[in-house]
Amino acid sequence: MAFQSLYLHIPFCLRRCNYCDFLSHTYAEVKELAAAYPAALMQEMRMYRCYADKLRSVYFGGGTPTVLPAEVLADLLAFIRQTFQLARDAEITVECNPATVDAEYLKTLRRAGFNRLSIGAQSFQDHELKLMGRLHTAADITQTVAAAREAGFDNISVDIIYALPGQTLDDLQFNLLAAIKLKPEHISLYSLQLDNDSIWGQQFAKGALMAADEDLEADMLQMSWQLLKQYGFVQYEIANFARKSLRDYRSRHNRLYWQREDYLGVGLGAASCMGLRRWQNCGTLDDYVNSLRDLHRPPVDNERLTVAQVMSEVMFMGLRQTAGVAIYPVLDKFRIDPLVYYSQELAPLYSAGLVEYLDDAHSLRLTERGFMLANQVFLAFIKDENEDIELCNDGDFWDLC
Ligand code: SF4
């Protein structure tokens, strides 16, 4: 039991976007705590150093990691190298907001060893960016990609949001074509979620904002799949596309997560999963920083997962990938064969042409139709808890650490 991927949550942004419900503070309002935050992250990482395998992926996410000075991110990465072992080809990603970086900043990150940049573009139309409350323009995105290339980044991902209020199929097509024109190695698509904790979510709850029509959203997804395929991107997950190339540009970090490998998340509200144990750090910035300053683990919510929970996670996350759920690794890890465990649930899904078993790859995956109806298919894998079945018993991480 050891994690191979590390996530660092940087919970600061210049300003809150209208659609955002992420755990993040406006940087200017918490400057003092933000200054103490990197030391807290380092202390938290020290506490888990014995439970790491060679790290295959490190991911700085947020929030907006690039709201911190580039030297601070570089110091954090240097600390990670001293504290853990990193695989020689480790993927080291940092999320970046085009409003927060320039050429010098990106050069510092690249020199520090970051080798993948995930740019929160979201749209290539200024009126949409303004509507969302983003602080950058479409021109800023183009400049950021050019500066990143000059700094030496050869693995760039661009995030796009779709199903914005009033957005048409043509608007989304425009955004995708603009993203494609920048020749990124990877594109991620996110549908707008109107969560209650966001400004738009609250307006939606009051009836002051309309959500996109479900049929339009489905059309947008299908159009995106086709367009990205046409321009040489391979879909490897419902919403993620990697440029077809001899080099593998699929996000290793996300794939480890979808394959339900153990991972450690450090930082405010960060989640971790180790064996059957899952936990999440507290979401209060003072508590997080002060606990670690006093050399205590920050308060956490933690739970030991049941068989039913673990297996449904294996299916939800595995089936999101076009390669599907590889049966043998699940058998190896949990001593349960998903094909047997879900035999009753799978029968009608096979008949309806929503899932298929690939003999050669020994994997179960969604068909094209299944992909379109993925959320409905996933519901089939929620079972009543069944405590009679024993999962692999490799100890409870929480008792060990
Ligand atoms: S969407 Fe990103 S940049 Fe905007 S507030 Fe949320 S975390 Fe910050």
Short mmCIF file of C-alpha atoms and ligand atoms in Angstrom, two decimals:
data_model
loop_
_atom_site.label_atom_id
_atom_site.label_comp_id
_atom_site.label_asym_id
_atom_site.label_seq_id
_atom_site.Cartn_x
_atom_site.Cartn_y
_atom_site.Cartn_z
CA MET A 1 0.00 0.00 0.00
CA ALA A 2 1.78 3.11 -1.22
CA PHE A 3 0.79 6.10 -3.28
CA GLN A 4 2.32 6.82 -6.67
CA SER A 5 0.72 10.16 -7.29
CA LEU A 6 0.74 13.34 -5.27
CA TYR A 7 -1.71 16.22 -5.52
CA LEU A 8 -1.06 19.64 -3.97
CA HIS A 9 -4.03 21.92 -3.56
CA ILE A 10 -3.28 25.64 -3.80
CA PRO A 11 -6.52 27.25 -2.60
CA PHE A 12 -6.01 30.82 -3.78
CA CYS A 13 -7.31 32.77 -6.77
CA LEU A 14 -7.15 36.38 -7.86
CA ARG A 15 -10.94 36.54 -7.86
CA ARG A 16 -13.81 34.07 -7.74
CA CYS A 17 -15.26 33.07 -11.13
CA ASN A 18 -19.05 33.05 -11.33
CA TYR A 19 -19.40 29.32 -11.97
CA CYS A 20 -16.81 28.11 -9.46
CA ASP A 21 -17.50 26.06 -6.36
CA PHE A 22 -13.92 24.96 -5.73
CA LEU A 23 -12.34 25.41 -2.34
CA SER A 24 -10.46 28.63 -2.90
CA HIS A 25 -9.91 32.02 -1.28
CA THR A 26 -9.30 35.40 -2.84
CA TYR A 27 -5.53 35.75 -2.50
CA ALA A 28 -5.53 39.39 -1.47
CA GLU A 29 -7.89 38.64 1.43
CA VAL A 30 -5.76 35.88 3.01
CA LYS A 31 -2.24 37.03 2.18
CA GLU A 32 -0.81 36.25 5.62
CA LEU A 33 -2.14 32.70 5.71
CA ALA A 34 -1.16 32.27 2.07
CA ALA A 35 2.44 33.15 3.01
CA ALA A 36 2.41 30.42 5.69
CA TYR A 37 0.72 27.89 3.42
CA PRO A 38 3.77 26.45 1.57
CA ALA A 39 5.43 25.56 4.91
CA ALA A 40 2.20 23.84 5.97
CA LEU A 41 2.18 21.83 2.74
CA MET A 42 5.78 20.78 3.33
CA GLN A 43 5.02 19.71 6.89
CA GLU A 44 2.05 17.67 5.72
CA MET A 45 4.15 15.95 3.03
CA ARG A 46 6.82 15.07 5.63
CA MET A 47 4.14 13.20 7.61
CA TYR A 48 3.42 10.86 4.72
CA ARG A 49 6.93 10.38 3.32
CA CYS A 50 7.12 6.71 4.41
CA TYR A 51 4.00 5.76 2.48
CA ALA A 52 5.13 6.82 -0.97
CA ASP A 53 6.19 4.62 -3.81
CA LYS A 54 8.28 6.13 -6.58
CA LEU A 55 6.05 9.02 -7.64
CA ARG A 56 4.84 8.76 -11.22
CA SER A 57 2.84 11.95 -11.09
CA VAL A 58 2.85 15.23 -9.17
CA TYR A 59 0.02 17.66 -9.76
CA PHE A 60 -0.27 21.25 -8.51
CA GLY A 61 -3.96 22.17 -8.75
CA GLY A 62 -6.30 24.69 -7.28
CA GLY A 63 -7.53 27.27 -6.98
CA THR A 64 -4.88 28.92 -9.07
CA PRO A 65 -1.40 27.61 -8.21
CA THR A 66 0.13 30.31 -10.40
CA VAL A 67 -1.22 33.03 -8.11
CA LEU A 68 1.81 32.18 -5.93
CA PRO A 69 5.22 33.47 -7.00
CA ALA A 70 6.95 31.08 -9.41
CA GLU A 71 9.86 30.71 -6.95
CA VAL A 72 7.47 29.40 -4.29
CA LEU A 73 6.17 26.70 -6.65
CA ALA A 74 9.78 25.89 -7.60
CA ASP A 75 10.72 25.55 -3.90
CA LEU A 76 7.77 23.24 -3.30
CA LEU A 77 8.83 21.04 -6.19
CA ALA A 78 12.43 20.99 -4.93
CA PHE A 79 11.10 19.92 -1.53
CA ILE A 80 9.09 17.12 -3.14
CA ARG A 81 12.24 15.87 -4.86
CA GLN A 82 14.11 15.83 -1.54
CA THR A 83 11.28 14.17 0.34
CA PHE A 84 10.03 11.53 -2.09
CA GLN A 85 11.53 9.53 -4.89
CA LEU A 86 10.33 10.60 -8.30
CA ALA A 87 10.23 8.30 -11.30
CA ARG A 88 12.68 9.46 -13.96
CA ASP A 89 9.82 10.21 -16.33
CA ALA A 90 7.42 11.55 -13.68
CA GLU A 91 4.67 13.77 -15.03
CA ILE A 92 4.79 17.08 -13.13
CA THR A 93 1.80 19.25 -13.91
CA VAL A 94 0.88 22.73 -12.81
CA GLU A 95 -2.48 24.36 -13.50
CA CYS A 96 -2.16 27.90 -14.76
CA ASN A 97 -4.52 30.78 -15.31
CA PRO A 98 -3.50 32.99 -18.27
CA ALA A 99 -4.17 36.08 -16.16
CA THR A 100 -1.38 35.20 -13.74
CA VAL A 101 1.68 34.26 -15.80
CA ASP A 102 4.20 35.81 -18.17
CA ALA A 103 7.23 34.52 -20.07
CA GLU A 104 9.65 34.84 -17.11
CA TYR A 105 7.23 33.12 -14.77
CA LEU A 106 6.83 30.16 -17.13
CA LYS A 107 10.59 29.90 -17.66
CA THR A 108 11.10 29.67 -13.89
CA LEU A 109 8.54 26.85 -13.68
CA ARG A 110 10.11 24.94 -16.55
CA ARG A 111 13.62 25.32 -15.10
CA ALA A 112 12.29 24.02 -11.77
CA GLY A 113 11.21 20.81 -13.49
CA PHE A 114 7.51 21.23 -14.19
CA ASN A 115 6.97 19.41 -17.49
CA ARG A 116 3.24 19.72 -18.12
CA LEU A 117 1.10 22.83 -18.12
CA SER A 118 -2.66 22.72 -17.78
CA ILE A 119 -4.06 26.04 -18.96
CA GLY A 120 -7.51 27.11 -17.78
CA ALA A 121 -8.61 28.70 -21.06
CA GLN A 122 -12.35 27.87 -20.72
CA SER A 123 -13.40 29.89 -23.79
CA PHE A 124 -11.84 31.80 -26.68
CA GLN A 125 -14.52 34.47 -26.81
CA ASP A 126 -14.08 37.55 -24.66
CA HIS A 127 -17.80 37.99 -24.01
CA GLU A 128 -18.02 34.42 -22.62
CA LEU A 129 -14.89 34.92 -20.51
CA LYS A 130 -16.34 38.13 -19.11
CA LEU A 131 -19.66 36.42 -18.42
CA MET A 132 -17.85 33.72 -16.45
CA GLY A 133 -15.92 36.31 -14.46
CA ARG A 134 -12.56 35.18 -15.83
CA LEU A 135 -9.80 37.76 -15.60
CA HIS A 136 -8.11 36.94 -18.90
CA THR A 137 -8.94 37.48 -22.54
CA ALA A 138 -8.73 35.14 -25.51
CA ALA A 139 -5.53 36.94 -26.57
CA ASP A 140 -3.99 36.20 -23.15
CA ILE A 141 -4.49 32.46 -23.75
CA THR A 142 -2.67 32.64 -27.10
CA GLN A 143 0.17 34.60 -25.49
CA THR A 144 0.40 32.12 -22.61
CA VAL A 145 0.71 29.16 -24.97
CA ALA A 146 3.38 30.98 -27.02
CA ALA A 147 5.32 31.89 -23.85
CA ALA A 148 5.00 28.32 -22.55
CA ARG A 149 6.43 26.93 -25.79
CA GLU A 150 9.29 29.39 -25.59
CA ALA A 151 9.92 28.33 -22.01
CA GLY A 152 10.25 24.74 -23.22
CA PHE A 153 6.88 23.20 -22.32
CA ASP A 154 6.17 20.45 -24.84
CA ASN A 155 3.14 19.03 -23.06
CA ILE A 156 0.32 21.54 -22.79
CA SER A 157 -3.29 20.86 -21.93
CA VAL A 158 -6.12 23.33 -22.51
CA ASP A 159 -9.37 23.27 -20.49
CA ILE A 160 -12.62 24.28 -22.16
CA ILE A 161 -16.02 24.68 -20.48
CA TYR A 162 -19.21 24.02 -22.40
CA ALA A 163 -22.95 24.37 -21.82
CA LEU A 164 -22.55 27.98 -20.67
CA PRO A 165 -25.76 30.04 -20.36
CA GLY A 166 -26.82 31.06 -23.86
CA GLN A 167 -23.97 29.19 -25.54
CA THR A 168 -24.73 27.67 -28.93
CA LEU A 169 -23.24 24.72 -30.73
CA ASP A 170 -21.42 27.19 -33.00
CA ASP A 171 -19.94 29.02 -30.00
CA LEU A 172 -18.48 25.80 -28.69
CA GLN A 173 -17.20 24.84 -32.11
CA PHE A 174 -15.48 28.23 -32.36
CA ASN A 175 -13.81 27.68 -28.97
CA LEU A 176 -12.64 24.19 -29.88
CA LEU A 177 -11.23 25.29 -33.23
CA ALA A 178 -9.39 28.16 -31.54
CA ALA A 179 -7.95 25.72 -29.02
CA ILE A 180 -6.95 23.26 -31.76
CA LYS A 181 -5.21 26.08 -33.64
CA LEU A 182 -2.83 26.49 -30.71
CA LYS A 183 -1.72 22.85 -31.18
CA PRO A 184 -1.95 21.72 -27.57
CA GLU A 185 -1.06 18.13 -26.76
CA HIS A 186 -4.21 17.65 -24.70
CA ILE A 187 -7.71 19.10 -24.40
CA SER A 188 -10.12 18.63 -21.47
CA LEU A 189 -13.79 19.48 -21.73
CA TYR A 190 -15.91 20.31 -18.71
CA SER A 191 -19.64 20.80 -18.74
CA LEU A 192 -20.84 23.69 -16.62
CA GLN A 193 -22.04 22.54 -13.21
CA LEU A 194 -24.40 24.86 -11.40
CA ASP A 195 -23.52 23.96 -7.85
CA ASN A 196 -25.16 25.85 -4.99
CA ASP A 197 -21.83 27.11 -3.70
CA SER A 198 -21.16 29.09 -6.87
CA ILE A 199 -22.55 32.51 -7.76
CA TRP A 200 -24.31 31.09 -10.80
CA GLY A 201 -25.57 28.09 -8.81
CA GLN A 202 -27.30 30.46 -6.40
CA GLN A 203 -28.81 32.44 -9.27
CA PHE A 204 -29.97 29.20 -10.86
CA ALA A 205 -31.60 28.08 -7.58
CA LYS A 206 -33.53 31.38 -7.49
CA GLY A 207 -34.63 30.94 -11.09
CA ALA A 208 -32.50 33.87 -12.26
CA LEU A 209 -30.31 31.77 -14.57
CA MET A 210 -31.21 29.11 -17.11
CA ALA A 211 -29.20 25.91 -17.40
CA ALA A 212 -28.37 24.61 -20.87
CA ASP A 213 -30.91 22.30 -22.42
CA GLU A 214 -29.98 18.62 -21.87
CA ASP A 215 -30.33 17.76 -25.56
CA LEU A 216 -28.10 20.68 -26.52
CA GLU A 217 -25.52 19.54 -23.98
CA ALA A 218 -25.55 16.03 -25.45
CA ASP A 219 -25.20 17.49 -28.97
CA MET A 220 -22.27 19.61 -27.79
CA LEU A 221 -20.52 16.57 -26.42
CA GLN A 222 -21.05 14.57 -29.57
CA MET A 223 -19.94 17.45 -31.81
CA SER A 224 -16.80 17.90 -29.68
CA TRP A 225 -15.93 14.20 -29.90
CA GLN A 226 -16.26 14.28 -33.69
CA LEU A 227 -14.41 17.56 -34.19
CA LEU A 228 -11.48 16.62 -31.97
CA LYS A 229 -11.20 13.24 -33.68
CA GLN A 230 -11.21 14.96 -37.07
CA TYR A 231 -8.29 17.15 -35.94
CA GLY A 232 -6.14 14.27 -34.71
CA PHE A 233 -7.07 13.95 -31.06
CA VAL A 234 -7.75 10.58 -29.49
CA GLN A 235 -10.49 10.39 -26.92
CA TYR A 236 -9.31 8.32 -23.98
CA GLU A 237 -11.93 9.40 -21.45
CA ILE A 238 -15.42 10.89 -21.66
CA ALA A 239 -14.07 14.43 -21.60
CA ASN A 240 -10.34 14.10 -22.26
CA PHE A 241 -8.46 14.04 -25.54
CA ALA A 242 -4.78 13.54 -26.30
CA ARG A 243 -3.07 14.47 -29.53
CA LYS A 244 -2.34 11.38 -31.63
CA SER A 245 1.42 10.95 -31.43
CA LEU A 246 4.16 8.42 -30.79
CA ARG A 247 4.46 10.01 -27.37
CA ASP A 248 1.66 9.34 -24.90
CA TYR A 249 0.01 12.64 -24.01
CA ARG A 250 -2.80 11.17 -21.90
CA SER A 251 -2.84 12.67 -18.40
CA ARG A 252 -1.01 10.17 -16.24
CA HIS A 253 -2.28 11.81 -13.09
CA ASN A 254 -5.92 11.39 -14.02
CA ARG A 255 -5.39 7.89 -15.33
CA LEU A 256 -3.89 6.73 -12.04
CA TYR A 257 -6.94 8.19 -10.35
CA TRP A 258 -9.40 6.56 -12.76
CA GLN A 259 -7.60 3.26 -12.35
CA ARG A 260 -8.15 3.69 -8.64
CA GLU A 261 -4.53 3.62 -7.64
CA ASP A 262 -3.65 5.01 -4.21
CA TYR A 263 -3.04 8.75 -4.16
CA LEU A 264 -2.08 11.38 -1.63
CA GLY A 265 -3.60 14.83 -1.69
CA VAL A 266 -2.08 17.53 0.51
CA GLY A 267 -3.42 20.97 1.19
CA LEU A 268 -6.69 22.54 2.17
CA GLY A 269 -9.62 20.17 1.56
CA ALA A 270 -7.41 17.76 -0.38
CA ALA A 271 -8.64 14.16 -0.66
CA SER A 272 -6.52 11.01 -0.43
CA CYS A 273 -7.19 7.34 -0.97
CA MET A 274 -5.07 4.53 0.35
CA GLY A 275 -6.32 0.96 0.17
CA LEU A 276 -9.78 0.92 1.71
CA ARG A 277 -9.33 4.23 3.47
CA ARG A 278 -10.33 7.58 2.06
CA TRP A 279 -9.93 10.90 3.82
CA GLN A 280 -10.27 14.58 3.18
CA ASN A 281 -8.48 17.43 4.90
CA CYS A 282 -10.46 20.15 6.62
CA GLY A 283 -11.63 23.09 4.55
CA THR A 284 -10.80 25.87 7.01
CA LEU A 285 -7.60 27.68 6.10
CA ASP A 286 -6.66 28.78 9.66
CA ASP A 287 -7.19 25.26 11.03
CA TYR A 288 -5.16 23.72 8.27
CA VAL A 289 -2.19 26.08 8.57
CA ASN A 290 -2.22 26.23 12.39
CA SER A 291 -2.43 22.43 12.89
CA LEU A 292 0.58 21.88 10.70
CA ARG A 293 2.45 24.76 12.30
CA ASP A 294 1.96 22.86 15.59
CA LEU A 295 3.17 19.67 13.87
CA HIS A 296 -0.26 18.03 14.01
CA ARG A 297 -2.07 16.39 11.16
CA PRO A 298 -4.88 18.73 10.00
CA PRO A 299 -8.41 17.71 10.96
CA VAL A 300 -9.83 15.22 8.44
CA ASP A 301 -13.03 13.45 7.51
CA ASN A 302 -12.14 9.85 6.98
CA GLU A 303 -14.01 6.69 6.15
CA ARG A 304 -13.28 3.04 5.60
CA LEU A 305 -14.95 2.07 2.36
CA THR A 306 -17.28 -0.88 2.00
CA VAL A 307 -17.02 -3.49 -0.73
CA ALA A 308 -19.97 -1.94 -2.52
CA GLN A 309 -18.40 1.53 -2.46
CA VAL A 310 -15.04 0.36 -3.72
CA MET A 311 -16.50 -1.71 -6.53
CA SER A 312 -18.83 1.06 -7.68
CA GLU A 313 -15.86 3.44 -7.76
CA VAL A 314 -13.88 0.94 -9.80
CA MET A 315 -16.73 0.81 -12.32
CA PHE A 316 -17.58 4.55 -12.42
CA MET A 317 -14.01 5.65 -12.88
CA GLY A 318 -12.84 2.76 -15.05
CA LEU A 319 -15.74 3.00 -17.48
CA ARG A 320 -15.12 6.71 -18.02
CA GLN A 321 -12.04 5.66 -19.98
CA THR A 322 -12.39 4.40 -23.54
CA ALA A 323 -10.13 1.47 -22.57
CA GLY A 324 -12.66 0.58 -19.87
CA VAL A 325 -12.07 -1.46 -16.72
CA ALA A 326 -9.14 -3.88 -17.02
CA ILE A 327 -10.33 -6.95 -15.14
CA TYR A 328 -7.05 -8.51 -13.97
CA PRO A 329 -5.65 -5.48 -12.15
CA VAL A 330 -8.93 -5.21 -10.21
CA LEU A 331 -8.75 -8.92 -9.38
CA ASP A 332 -5.15 -8.52 -8.26
CA LYS A 333 -5.84 -5.52 -6.11
CA PHE A 334 -9.21 -6.33 -4.57
CA ARG A 335 -9.58 -10.12 -5.09
CA ILE A 336 -12.95 -9.52 -6.72
CA ASP A 337 -13.87 -10.13 -10.33
CA PRO A 338 -16.13 -7.26 -11.45
CA LEU A 339 -17.69 -9.52 -14.10
CA VAL A 340 -18.88 -11.91 -11.38
CA TYR A 341 -19.66 -9.27 -8.77
CA TYR A 342 -21.86 -7.38 -11.24
CA SER A 343 -23.09 -10.33 -13.34
CA GLN A 344 -26.76 -9.53 -12.71
CA GLU A 345 -26.37 -5.81 -13.41
CA LEU A 346 -24.30 -6.38 -16.53
CA ALA A 347 -26.72 -8.76 -18.29
CA PRO A 348 -29.29 -6.08 -19.28
CA LEU A 349 -26.51 -3.64 -20.17
CA TYR A 350 -24.97 -6.15 -22.61
CA SER A 351 -28.43 -6.78 -24.12
CA ALA A 352 -29.07 -3.06 -24.54
CA GLY A 353 -25.71 -2.63 -26.29
CA LEU A 354 -24.39 -0.26 -23.62
CA VAL A 355 -21.33 -2.24 -22.48
CA GLU A 356 -19.06 -4.76 -24.15
CA TYR A 357 -16.40 -7.17 -23.02
CA LEU A 358 -13.17 -7.19 -25.00
CA ASP A 359 -11.66 -10.67 -24.94
CA ASP A 360 -8.21 -9.63 -26.11
CA ALA A 361 -7.77 -6.86 -23.58
CA HIS A 362 -9.78 -8.60 -20.83
CA SER A 363 -11.59 -5.39 -20.23
CA LEU A 364 -15.12 -4.17 -19.91
CA ARG A 365 -15.97 -0.92 -21.59
CA LEU A 366 -18.85 1.29 -22.66
CA THR A 367 -19.98 1.10 -26.26
CA GLU A 368 -20.41 4.32 -28.21
CA ARG A 369 -24.07 4.36 -27.17
CA GLY A 370 -23.06 3.60 -23.59
CA PHE A 371 -20.77 6.64 -23.63
CA MET A 372 -23.69 8.87 -24.57
CA LEU A 373 -25.74 7.43 -21.70
CA ALA A 374 -22.85 7.01 -19.29
CA ASN A 375 -24.54 8.59 -16.27
CA GLN A 376 -27.48 6.22 -16.58
CA VAL A 377 -25.20 3.23 -17.03
CA PHE A 378 -23.20 4.14 -13.91
CA LEU A 379 -26.37 3.97 -11.79
CA ALA A 380 -26.49 0.22 -12.42
CA PHE A 381 -23.31 -0.24 -10.40
CA ILE A 382 -24.62 1.17 -7.15
CA LYS A 383 -25.37 -1.85 -4.97
CA ASP A 384 -26.64 -2.28 -1.47
CA GLU A 385 -23.77 -2.74 0.89
CA ASN A 386 -22.64 -6.31 1.27
CA GLU A 387 -20.30 -6.68 4.17
CA ASP A 388 -20.05 -10.47 3.76
CA ILE A 389 -17.46 -10.21 1.03
CA GLU A 390 -13.90 -9.62 2.18
CA LEU A 391 -11.76 -7.35 0.06
CA CYS A 392 -8.03 -7.84 -0.11
CA ASN A 393 -6.78 -7.38 3.40
CA ASP A 394 -3.64 -5.35 3.23
CA GLY A 395 -4.25 -3.46 6.43
CA ASP A 396 -5.97 -0.22 7.10
CA PHE A 397 -3.75 2.71 6.24
CA TRP A 398 -5.30 4.86 8.93
CA ASP A 399 -4.20 2.40 11.64
CA LEU A 400 -0.71 2.28 10.23
CA CYS A 401 0.18 5.92 9.95
S1 SF4 B 1 -12.59 28.61 -11.72
FE1 SF4 B 1 -10.44 28.40 -11.23
S2 SF4 B 1 -9.67 30.52 -11.33
FE2 SF4 B 1 -11.89 30.67 -11.21
S3 SF4 B 1 -12.30 30.89 -9.00
FE3 SF4 B 1 -12.44 28.72 -9.49
S4 SF4 B 1 -10.46 27.88 -9.04
FE4 SF4 B 1 -10.23 30.10 -9.20
#
